[in-house]
GROMACS .gro file of C-alpha atoms in nm:
model
  167
    1MET     CA    1  14.416  13.582  19.755
    2LEU     CA    2  14.682  13.348  19.643
    3TYR     CA    3  14.606  12.988  19.573
    4ASN     CA    4  14.819  12.682  19.568
    5GLN     CA    5  14.736  12.314  19.548
    6ASP     CA    6  14.641  12.298  19.922
    7THR     CA    7  14.421  12.603  19.919
    8ILE     CA    8  14.250  12.486  19.597
    9THR     CA    9  14.174  12.152  19.765
   10GLU     CA   10  14.029  12.344  20.067
   11PHE     CA   11  13.822  12.563  19.830
   12ARG     CA   12  13.688  12.255  19.647
   13ASP     CA   13  13.581  12.094  19.974
   14ALA     CA   14  13.415  12.415  20.092
   15SER     CA   15  13.241  12.478  19.763
   16LEU     CA   16  13.103  12.128  19.748
   17ASN     CA   17  12.990  12.145  20.111
   18LYS     CA   18  12.817  12.476  20.056
   19TYR     CA   19  12.669  12.389  19.717
   20PRO     CA   20  12.327  12.288  19.858
   21GLU     CA   21  12.313  12.611  20.056
   22ASN     CA   22  12.420  12.813  19.749
   23LYS     CA   23  12.163  12.636  19.539
   24LYS     CA   24  11.888  12.741  19.783
   25PHE     CA   25  12.025  13.096  19.781
   26PHE     CA   26  12.003  13.110  19.399
   27GLU     CA   27  11.655  12.963  19.405
   28ARG     CA   28  11.549  13.236  19.650
   29LEU     CA   29  11.702  13.503  19.426
   30LYS     CA   30  11.502  13.370  19.135
   31THR     CA   31  11.176  13.322  19.336
   32LYS     CA   32  11.195  13.675  19.486
   33LYS     CA   33  11.282  13.809  19.136
   34VAL     CA   34  11.563  14.023  19.273
   35LYS     CA   35  11.607  14.290  19.012
   36ASN     CA   36  11.937  14.452  19.105
   37LEU     CA   37  12.158  14.145  19.057
   38ASP     CA   38  12.402  14.332  18.836
   39GLU     CA   39  12.443  14.598  19.105
   40MET     CA   40  12.497  14.325  19.362
   41PHE     CA   41  12.754  14.123  19.163
   42HIS     CA   42  12.955  14.380  18.972
   43PRO     CA   43  13.111  14.576  19.265
   44ARG     CA   44  13.205  14.252  19.440
   45HIS     CA   45  13.356  14.121  19.116
   46GLU     CA   46  13.581  14.428  19.097
   47GLU     CA   47  13.674  14.404  19.468
   48ILE     CA   48  13.753  14.033  19.464
   49PHE     CA   49  13.947  14.043  19.142
   50GLU     CA   50  14.173  14.313  19.286
   51GLU     CA   51  14.291  14.044  19.530
   52VAL     CA   52  14.269  13.722  19.337
   53ASP     CA   53  14.567  13.596  19.139
   54CYS     CA   54  14.414  13.376  18.872
   55LEU     CA   55  14.757  13.247  18.769
   56ALA     CA   56  14.802  13.099  19.117
   57CYS     CA   57  14.478  12.904  19.076
   58ALA     CA   58  14.385  12.833  18.711
   59ASN     CA   59  14.123  12.589  18.838
   60CYS     CA   60  13.886  12.689  18.554
   61CYS     CA   61  14.156  12.584  18.299
   62LYS     CA   62  14.227  12.269  18.488
   63THR     CA   63  13.872  12.146  18.530
   64THR     CA   64  13.636  12.289  18.266
   65SER     CA   65  13.624  12.357  17.901
   66PRO     CA   66  13.504  12.680  17.741
   67ILE     CA   67  13.280  12.673  17.439
   68PHE     CA   68  13.471  12.746  17.120
   69THR     CA   69  13.268  12.945  16.874
   70ASP     CA   70  13.337  12.934  16.497
   71ILE     CA   71  13.504  13.276  16.535
   72ASP     CA   72  13.721  13.146  16.822
   73ILE     CA   73  13.820  12.843  16.617
   74GLU     CA   74  13.919  13.052  16.314
   75ARG     CA   75  14.118  13.297  16.526
   76ILE     CA   76  14.303  13.026  16.722
   77ALA     CA   77  14.369  12.817  16.412
   78LYS     CA   78  14.518  13.118  16.237
   79HIS     CA   79  14.735  13.185  16.542
   80LEU     CA   80  14.856  12.823  16.547
   81ARG     CA   81  14.906  12.827  16.172
   82MET     CA   82  14.661  12.541  16.100
   83ARG     CA   83  14.330  12.508  15.934
   84PRO     CA   84  14.017  12.531  16.151
   85ALA     CA   85  13.937  12.168  16.064
   86GLN     CA   86  14.277  12.062  16.192
   87LEU     CA   87  14.226  12.249  16.520
   88ILE     CA   88  13.889  12.079  16.564
   89ASP     CA   89  14.030  11.736  16.479
   90LYS     CA   90  14.322  11.771  16.716
   91TYR     CA   91  14.171  11.951  17.017
   92LEU     CA   92  13.791  11.969  17.009
   93HIS     CA   93  13.467  11.767  17.000
   94LEU     CA   94  13.100  11.848  16.997
   95ASP     CA   95  12.934  11.819  17.333
   96LYS     CA   96  12.571  11.719  17.400
   97ASP     CA   97  12.457  12.074  17.322
   98GLN     CA   98  12.640  12.061  16.990
   99ASP     CA   99  12.899  12.316  17.108
  100TYR     CA  100  13.272  12.266  17.046
  101VAL     CA  101  13.467  12.200  17.365
  102LEU     CA  102  13.809  12.066  17.450
  103ASN     CA  103  13.875  11.694  17.426
  104SER     CA  104  14.032  11.683  17.771
  105SER     CA  105  14.112  11.862  18.090
  106PRO     CA  106  14.324  12.035  18.191
  107CYS     CA  107  14.320  12.270  17.891
  108THR     CA  108  14.564  12.171  17.619
  109PHE     CA  109  14.690  12.530  17.602
  110LEU     CA  110  14.758  12.560  17.979
  111GLY     CA  111  15.123  12.551  18.071
  112ALA     CA  112  15.276  12.412  18.389
  113ASP     CA  113  15.318  12.774  18.507
  114ASN     CA  114  14.939  12.830  18.464
  115TYR     CA  115  14.998  13.060  18.168
  116CYS     CA  116  14.787  13.019  17.857
  117SER     CA  117  14.985  12.958  17.541
  118ILE     CA  118  14.710  13.118  17.332
  119TYR     CA  119  14.616  13.390  17.579
  120GLU     CA  120  14.603  13.675  17.326
  121VAL     CA  121  14.363  13.474  17.106
  122ARG     CA  122  14.184  13.267  17.370
  123PRO     CA  123  13.815  13.185  17.330
  124ARG     CA  124  13.559  13.451  17.417
  125ALA     CA  125  13.432  13.231  17.701
  126CYS     CA  126  13.775  13.238  17.864
  127ARG     CA  127  13.809  13.613  17.823
  128GLU     CA  128  13.476  13.665  17.995
  129TYR     CA  129  13.511  13.400  18.269
  130PRO     CA  130  13.375  13.388  18.536
  131HIS     CA  131  13.102  13.618  18.399
  132THR     CA  132  13.029  13.783  18.730
  133ASP     CA  133  13.069  14.129  18.570
  134ARG     CA  134  12.831  14.054  18.284
  135LYS     CA  135  12.515  14.254  18.225
  136ASN     CA  136  12.187  14.075  18.303
  137MET     CA  137  12.325  13.841  18.571
  138SER     CA  138  11.972  13.708  18.619
  139GLY     CA  139  12.010  13.534  18.281
  140ILE     CA  140  12.314  13.330  18.389
  141MET     CA  141  12.231  13.232  18.747
  142LYS     CA  142  12.251  12.856  18.668
  143LEU     CA  143  12.601  12.906  18.524
  144THR     CA  144  12.707  13.128  18.817
  145LEU     CA  145  12.590  12.867  19.065
  146GLU     CA  146  12.797  12.600  18.882
  147ASN     CA  147  13.095  12.835  18.877
  148THR     CA  148  13.090  12.847  19.261
  149LYS     CA  149  13.233  12.497  19.239
  150VAL     CA  150  13.507  12.602  18.993
  151CYS     CA  151  13.619  12.953  19.076
  152PRO     CA  152  13.719  13.062  19.431
  153ALA     CA  153  13.635  13.425  19.331
  154VAL     CA  154  13.279  13.337  19.233
  155PHE     CA  155  13.245  13.134  19.554
  156GLU     CA  156  13.365  13.437  19.757
  157ILE     CA  157  13.128  13.675  19.578
  158VAL     CA  158  12.833  13.448  19.655
  159GLU     CA  159  12.943  13.411  20.014
  160GLN     CA  160  12.948  13.795  20.047
  161LEU     CA  161  12.605  13.822  19.893
  162LYS     CA  162  12.464  13.560  20.128
  163ASN     CA  163  12.609  13.750  20.425
  164LEU     CA  164  12.422  14.064  20.305
  165LYS     CA  165  12.099  13.861  20.354
  166VAL     CA  166  11.951  14.009  20.036
  167VAL     CA  167  11.688  13.740  20.024
   0.00000   0.00000   0.00000
């Protein structure tokens, strides 16, 4: 799937319209204590990401901020040849959960071509996004639901799961 500004707008509209339905679906998954969530998500993650071109979208980088751990901050600061405190002062702030996040969106490190200027040292949260291939999916269902509004691939995975009528 290739995305451009028009298809991203269509995705955003669809994801917002389907959010209440998706929320109910996730509540049913939790209520029914579906145990094979990893087996449900992981194959679909692989399938969808064979088709998705993240560089054509980059909606995650344009709309959200990853959490920057101390290790991320040290690694990125070293790459940028600055002290960790300088990186924090220039690009980050503490959010309500006391996690370091970007000062603004889109991501400071996102280029006009949707390439990341710090890709090889990007935060762990970026490397693992959108987390739909993570072990113990049941532990991140709230995050996954929110990601249906950000990532077209997550939205598609959830649409496929709903069509299976697993709950």
